[in-house]
XYZ file of C-alpha atoms in Angstrom:
448
model
C 34.148 85.189 74.513
C 32.616 87.047 71.530
C 35.851 87.305 69.657
C 39.083 85.044 70.035
C 42.566 85.058 68.611
C 44.475 82.073 67.551
C 46.498 81.389 70.830
C 50.318 81.277 70.947
C 51.560 77.889 71.964
C 55.244 77.777 72.426
C 57.188 76.298 69.411
C 54.330 76.510 67.178
C 52.933 79.584 65.099
C 50.300 80.092 62.325
C 50.170 82.545 59.543
C 47.911 85.304 59.623
C 46.238 84.399 56.414
C 45.335 80.764 57.831
C 44.335 82.505 61.349
C 41.774 84.689 59.539
C 40.092 81.611 58.086
C 39.901 79.868 61.578
C 38.449 82.603 63.930
C 35.024 82.284 62.974
C 34.814 78.552 63.777
C 36.185 79.156 67.083
C 33.813 81.630 68.542
C 31.073 79.282 69.594
C 33.232 76.763 71.303
C 33.743 76.121 74.906
C 36.966 76.968 76.513
C 38.313 73.291 76.501
C 37.173 72.708 73.004
C 38.523 75.811 72.062
C 42.135 75.111 73.080
C 41.858 71.499 71.612
C 40.445 72.884 68.291
C 43.367 75.290 67.978
C 45.885 72.478 68.529
C 44.269 70.536 65.818
C 44.367 73.809 63.506
C 47.971 74.255 64.311
C 48.869 70.914 63.247
C 46.664 70.843 60.303
C 48.017 74.090 58.847
C 51.512 72.522 58.164
C 53.899 75.407 57.320
C 57.485 76.175 57.454
C 57.212 77.392 61.239
C 55.758 74.118 62.385
C 58.446 72.108 60.535
C 61.066 74.405 61.962
C 59.794 73.738 65.409
C 59.594 69.904 65.010
C 63.074 69.946 63.349
C 64.693 71.369 66.470
C 67.374 69.270 67.958
C 65.871 70.094 71.451
C 62.433 68.932 70.627
C 61.359 66.360 67.888
C 63.274 66.116 64.725
C 60.241 64.516 62.883
C 57.144 62.813 63.446
C 54.063 61.196 61.690
C 50.460 61.068 62.976
C 47.764 59.204 61.321
C 44.056 58.786 62.626
C 41.399 56.530 61.072
C 37.837 55.616 61.643
C 36.237 52.377 61.642
C 35.312 52.826 57.940
C 38.780 52.835 57.218
C 38.921 56.604 56.350
C 42.142 58.431 57.203
C 40.425 61.245 59.117
C 43.843 63.034 59.705
C 47.254 62.415 58.594
C 50.274 64.773 59.005
C 53.867 64.366 58.574
C 56.328 67.128 60.085
C 60.009 67.737 60.274
C 62.835 65.885 58.894
C 63.746 62.028 58.657
C 66.593 62.735 60.780
C 68.087 65.546 62.903
C 71.209 65.686 60.751
C 69.642 65.239 57.557
C 67.717 67.740 55.264
C 65.345 64.828 53.851
C 61.737 65.889 54.809
C 59.744 63.277 57.002
C 56.779 62.224 54.965
C 53.812 59.903 55.189
C 55.788 57.372 53.348
C 58.561 57.360 55.934
C 59.202 53.970 57.621
C 59.774 53.299 61.220
C 61.076 50.456 63.472
C 57.689 50.223 65.186
C 59.187 47.949 68.189
C 56.603 46.765 70.321
C 53.753 48.219 68.401
C 54.540 44.701 66.618
C 52.835 42.856 69.574
C 49.293 43.538 68.554
C 50.045 42.180 65.075
C 51.544 39.012 66.629
C 48.549 38.701 68.940
C 46.235 38.580 65.821
C 48.351 35.849 64.499
C 47.956 33.761 67.615
C 44.150 34.412 67.852
C 43.707 33.300 64.204
C 45.132 30.023 65.275
C 43.015 29.813 68.354
C 40.015 30.337 66.033
C 41.165 27.283 63.936
C 41.797 24.988 66.834
C 45.301 25.044 66.293
C 46.303 26.541 69.342
C 44.600 27.242 72.628
C 44.616 30.035 75.094
C 44.670 27.707 78.198
C 46.027 24.561 77.014
C 49.465 24.354 78.875
C 50.395 20.892 77.808
C 50.234 22.034 74.236
C 52.612 25.065 74.908
C 55.057 22.690 76.734
C 55.089 20.311 73.685
C 55.525 23.193 71.020
C 57.986 25.011 73.362
C 59.938 22.860 75.694
C 62.054 25.861 76.414
C 59.067 27.269 78.419
C 58.251 23.742 80.016
C 61.920 23.821 81.473
C 62.020 27.540 82.503
C 63.033 28.257 86.047
C 62.185 31.137 88.480
C 65.194 33.547 89.094
C 64.689 33.959 93.000
C 67.579 36.504 93.297
C 71.279 36.294 93.922
C 73.551 34.857 96.701
C 76.363 36.447 98.647
C 78.661 35.748 95.669
C 76.136 37.318 93.182
C 75.506 33.918 91.773
C 71.642 33.601 90.580
C 69.378 31.559 92.772
C 66.944 29.515 91.033
C 63.741 27.538 91.837
C 61.500 25.123 89.910
C 58.098 26.483 88.759
C 54.937 24.870 89.848
C 52.422 26.224 87.316
C 52.933 25.578 83.356
C 52.781 28.363 80.975
C 49.628 28.894 78.743
C 49.181 31.132 75.686
C 47.056 33.556 77.767
C 49.907 33.916 80.095
C 52.180 34.800 77.082
C 49.601 37.252 75.490
C 48.751 39.169 78.905
C 52.386 39.408 80.194
C 51.426 37.218 82.978
C 53.941 34.466 82.165
C 56.824 35.602 84.304
C 59.048 36.722 81.438
C 60.514 40.283 81.355
C 62.843 42.673 79.455
C 66.439 43.318 80.679
C 65.992 47.020 79.888
C 62.820 47.120 82.267
C 64.389 44.867 84.859
C 67.750 45.028 86.765
C 67.740 41.472 87.941
C 67.209 39.890 84.447
C 69.854 42.534 83.169
C 72.508 41.278 85.968
C 71.902 37.547 85.241
C 72.980 38.144 81.861
C 76.310 39.692 82.634
C 79.146 39.690 81.604
C 78.075 38.686 78.195
C 74.754 40.508 78.131
C 71.574 39.795 76.737
C 70.359 41.666 73.629
C 66.683 41.203 72.914
C 67.189 43.033 69.447
C 70.023 40.776 68.236
C 67.794 38.797 65.935
C 68.588 35.514 67.744
C 66.202 33.464 69.744
C 68.859 32.484 72.285
C 68.700 36.134 73.393
C 65.163 35.682 74.700
C 65.894 32.673 76.796
C 62.988 32.241 79.023
C 63.813 33.338 82.608
C 60.884 33.700 84.975
C 60.570 36.219 87.596
C 57.577 34.616 89.177
C 55.180 31.747 88.738
C 52.916 31.941 85.676
C 49.698 33.790 86.076
C 50.407 35.191 89.635
C 51.637 38.764 88.312
C 52.007 41.023 85.518
C 55.238 41.870 84.209
C 56.027 43.156 80.614
C 58.391 41.077 78.649
C 59.027 38.733 75.804
C 55.894 36.694 76.114
C 54.730 37.776 72.690
C 57.904 36.460 71.092
C 57.251 33.182 72.733
C 53.713 33.069 71.775
C 54.342 33.508 68.189
C 57.234 30.890 68.341
C 54.190 28.639 68.879
C 52.632 30.035 65.687
C 55.832 29.247 63.705
C 56.105 25.629 65.168
C 52.464 24.785 64.701
C 52.134 25.980 60.980
C 55.834 25.206 59.863
C 56.090 28.727 58.524
C 58.229 31.747 59.408
C 56.029 34.271 61.320
C 56.967 36.717 58.436
C 55.255 34.404 55.976
C 52.542 33.625 58.017
C 51.845 37.251 58.779
C 51.956 38.284 55.189
C 49.785 35.539 53.953
C 47.051 35.883 56.645
C 47.106 39.540 57.880
C 49.036 41.802 55.402
C 47.685 40.534 52.232
C 43.924 40.491 53.130
C 44.287 44.060 54.446
C 46.140 45.211 51.366
C 49.199 46.194 53.664
C 52.359 46.523 51.324
C 54.720 48.681 53.366
C 55.040 46.855 56.564
C 57.669 43.946 56.970
C 60.080 42.062 59.247
C 62.537 42.358 56.417
C 62.019 45.599 54.742
C 62.855 45.839 50.912
C 64.856 48.377 49.385
C 61.953 50.717 48.823
C 61.272 50.685 52.474
C 64.798 51.151 53.433
C 65.122 54.115 51.211
C 62.480 55.706 53.342
C 63.700 54.706 56.659
C 63.447 57.358 59.470
C 66.719 57.822 61.382
C 67.067 56.617 64.954
C 67.959 59.270 67.599
C 69.057 59.457 71.271
C 67.980 62.181 73.659
C 70.309 62.922 76.451
C 69.626 64.012 79.872
C 70.339 67.471 79.234
C 67.608 67.473 76.279
C 69.861 67.667 73.364
C 69.408 64.811 70.490
C 71.915 63.109 68.109
C 71.271 60.544 65.623
C 72.351 57.022 66.484
C 72.315 53.502 64.977
C 69.049 51.535 64.853
C 68.731 48.814 67.586
C 67.305 46.197 65.447
C 69.822 46.015 62.479
C 70.329 42.504 61.716
C 66.773 42.466 59.361
C 68.068 45.643 57.528
C 71.085 43.646 56.258
C 69.331 40.431 55.403
C 68.677 40.801 51.686
C 68.388 37.003 50.770
C 66.004 34.297 51.826
C 68.833 32.399 53.295
C 70.040 35.469 55.236
C 66.474 35.994 56.488
C 66.104 32.500 57.508
C 68.860 32.867 60.107
C 67.071 35.721 61.732
C 64.398 35.362 64.668
C 61.088 37.058 63.504
C 60.419 38.924 66.529
C 56.674 39.404 67.333
C 57.704 41.409 70.207
C 59.548 44.110 68.232
C 60.324 43.079 64.722
C 58.248 45.053 62.264
C 59.173 48.079 60.154
C 56.024 50.106 59.067
C 54.665 53.160 57.601
C 51.995 54.394 60.136
C 49.380 54.777 57.380
C 49.781 50.990 56.866
C 49.558 50.148 60.588
C 46.255 52.035 61.047
C 44.799 49.680 58.462
C 44.852 47.045 61.315
C 43.535 49.656 63.806
C 40.505 49.906 61.299
C 40.100 46.349 61.201
C 39.788 46.085 64.847
C 37.436 48.884 65.169
C 35.403 47.048 62.454
C 35.152 43.849 64.487
C 37.786 42.012 62.549
C 36.946 42.690 58.937
C 38.820 45.177 56.810
C 36.400 48.195 55.913
C 38.387 48.751 52.699
C 38.836 45.172 51.328
C 35.950 43.525 53.185
C 38.293 40.546 54.197
C 37.775 39.144 57.606
C 40.946 38.300 59.607
C 39.140 37.849 62.948
C 35.706 36.858 63.986
C 33.903 39.630 66.129
C 33.919 37.485 69.314
C 37.756 37.193 68.843
C 37.999 40.877 68.793
C 35.677 41.147 71.794
C 38.084 38.710 73.909
C 41.235 40.505 72.714
C 39.608 43.517 74.135
C 38.406 42.079 77.352
C 40.329 42.652 80.593
C 42.438 39.573 81.181
C 43.749 40.611 84.607
C 40.888 41.830 86.522
C 42.422 40.924 89.770
C 45.420 43.163 89.089
C 43.675 46.554 89.027
C 46.762 48.473 89.735
C 49.459 46.606 87.670
C 50.237 49.814 85.584
C 50.840 52.015 88.679
C 53.688 49.825 89.648
C 56.682 51.884 88.743
C 58.891 50.421 85.833
C 62.667 51.010 86.403
C 65.195 52.067 83.938
C 67.709 49.229 84.079
C 69.171 50.634 80.867
C 68.833 54.509 80.857
C 69.856 54.366 77.069
C 66.913 52.612 76.112
C 64.090 53.905 78.661
C 63.320 56.401 81.084
C 61.838 55.443 84.427
C 57.979 55.017 84.138
C 56.087 55.823 87.127
C 52.671 54.906 85.836
C 51.733 53.523 82.345
C 48.856 55.607 81.658
C 47.680 58.381 84.357
C 44.248 57.609 85.686
C 42.228 58.553 88.772
C 43.567 56.058 91.444
C 40.164 54.809 92.153
C 39.720 53.591 88.484
C 41.155 50.023 87.870
C 43.471 49.506 84.952
C 43.231 46.472 82.415
C 45.275 44.514 80.019
C 43.770 42.718 76.912
C 45.351 40.199 74.745
C 48.604 42.043 73.816
C 47.790 45.520 74.684
C 46.635 47.792 77.558
C 43.142 48.887 78.127
C 41.932 52.008 79.601
C 38.922 50.363 81.189
C 37.221 53.942 81.943
C 37.114 56.792 79.421
C 40.267 58.632 79.096
C 41.148 62.347 79.689
C 41.793 62.791 75.880
C 38.287 61.810 75.081
C 38.798 58.052 74.235
C 35.986 55.750 75.205
C 35.773 52.878 77.711
C 38.056 49.556 76.932
C 40.143 51.530 74.401
C 43.257 49.466 73.553
C 46.553 51.065 73.121
C 50.213 50.489 73.328
C 53.538 51.809 72.233
C 57.005 50.986 70.630
C 60.264 51.617 72.347
C 61.502 54.519 70.194
C 58.271 56.468 71.227
C 55.530 55.327 68.954
C 51.993 55.033 70.248
C 48.799 53.553 68.984
C 45.229 53.472 70.260
C 42.096 51.741 69.002
C 38.689 53.084 70.491
C 35.924 50.681 69.681
C 33.321 52.622 71.496
C 33.814 55.684 69.535
C 35.181 54.182 66.174
C 38.414 56.053 66.043
C 42.047 55.172 66.468
C 45.524 56.238 65.267
C 49.216 56.230 65.635
C 51.885 58.751 66.697
C 55.263 57.831 65.364
C 58.932 58.998 66.172
C 62.353 57.424 66.424
C 63.627 58.564 69.692
C 65.485 57.003 72.597
C 64.868 56.294 75.404
C 61.378 55.630 75.794
C 58.869 57.788 77.631
C 60.006 60.980 75.957
C 58.211 63.794 77.421
C 58.195 65.707 74.262
C 56.516 62.928 72.207
C 54.170 61.833 75.025
C 53.090 65.373 75.337
C 52.396 65.669 71.582
C 50.714 62.168 71.535
C 48.294 63.468 74.466
C 47.669 66.711 72.418
C 46.983 65.284 68.886
C 44.612 62.589 70.402
C 42.789 64.981 72.434
C 42.436 67.316 69.162
C 40.905 64.442 67.431
C 38.136 63.877 69.767
C 37.488 67.593 70.220
C 37.550 68.108 66.448
């Protein structure tokens, strides 16, 4: 094409004065690069039309996207829309999100620091049993009898830290597993209560035999607390956040963070959105050390954060364990290599097993964790999924990535030295609008 116009994408427009500046740089691009470049320009030129689209109750009330490279540079950052569907306060780069399972990667780093120090071991089941007798005593739920009473059997394999970090321990989540949800009735199990009693270790299979996403990281970091004698919050503040100069990420957000807290939303089957209460509320009301001491520090889902703070950790992983901005090392390069190594090579299709929506309020059904050609194996590192082969967005081989329940997504591409985070606060998980946006902005970063 000798001349091109800025394309129209439903829900997004770009002003003519900005479009005039863009056309020249579009003329030499391939068709695919052209589309992705246009998307990047559309996101970059933040204007009232974009904010209006992202504020639509039928789309996305607000989102934040930050991308970073291995040098610690924010190569792209953008906030759009409102902090909530029913507020006029704008979403900004200072907005704070409950990052839910994006916490798991942080907890994994804490565990691996102690592995480096010899205080924990990836494969010492005896040590796990001593530190967490609850895991030693855990039984396997086989099913239910004719009276709907749970049927149990004793496990033959003891749990290791590697099992816990790779989601092969047999633990699960009630909202992804109907049997776990059923065994908790009529009282119910609430993994977001702030009580360790609500993550009672109920096994679905022998440790090491299958993959199932669950509360393993919570129990892994219970080991951290017990071996160090510190709360997980104190340990992570001292050994991860302080060396990386992270100030706005916390299990117990101070008032300055709570003042910027993004609203939680619920999308209904017909597509409309309303604001709702946050799932993890107990830490938001814990204002004193004594109150905080009573709340379980959940390594599986407990952190609140600004995305631009979270990507400091991503940049550190991209830089092989040393912060590119503070020069502080939190992990050895070989430890980062291990975290990004496929822990379950004998389960190449684990992510193609559909995940049920046992609690539709919290999650949509998930037919596949990450769409890939069927002949390509899938991988899991220590706390996060790996796209073993290069991805359709442009990500390189063995890119680590994961997500948070209210539709947050992060990725760390060590091969190409780039990563980032897309953040929203919308339930249920696997929201089509946000997942489409995530794929689009990630693609745009690579093509741009």
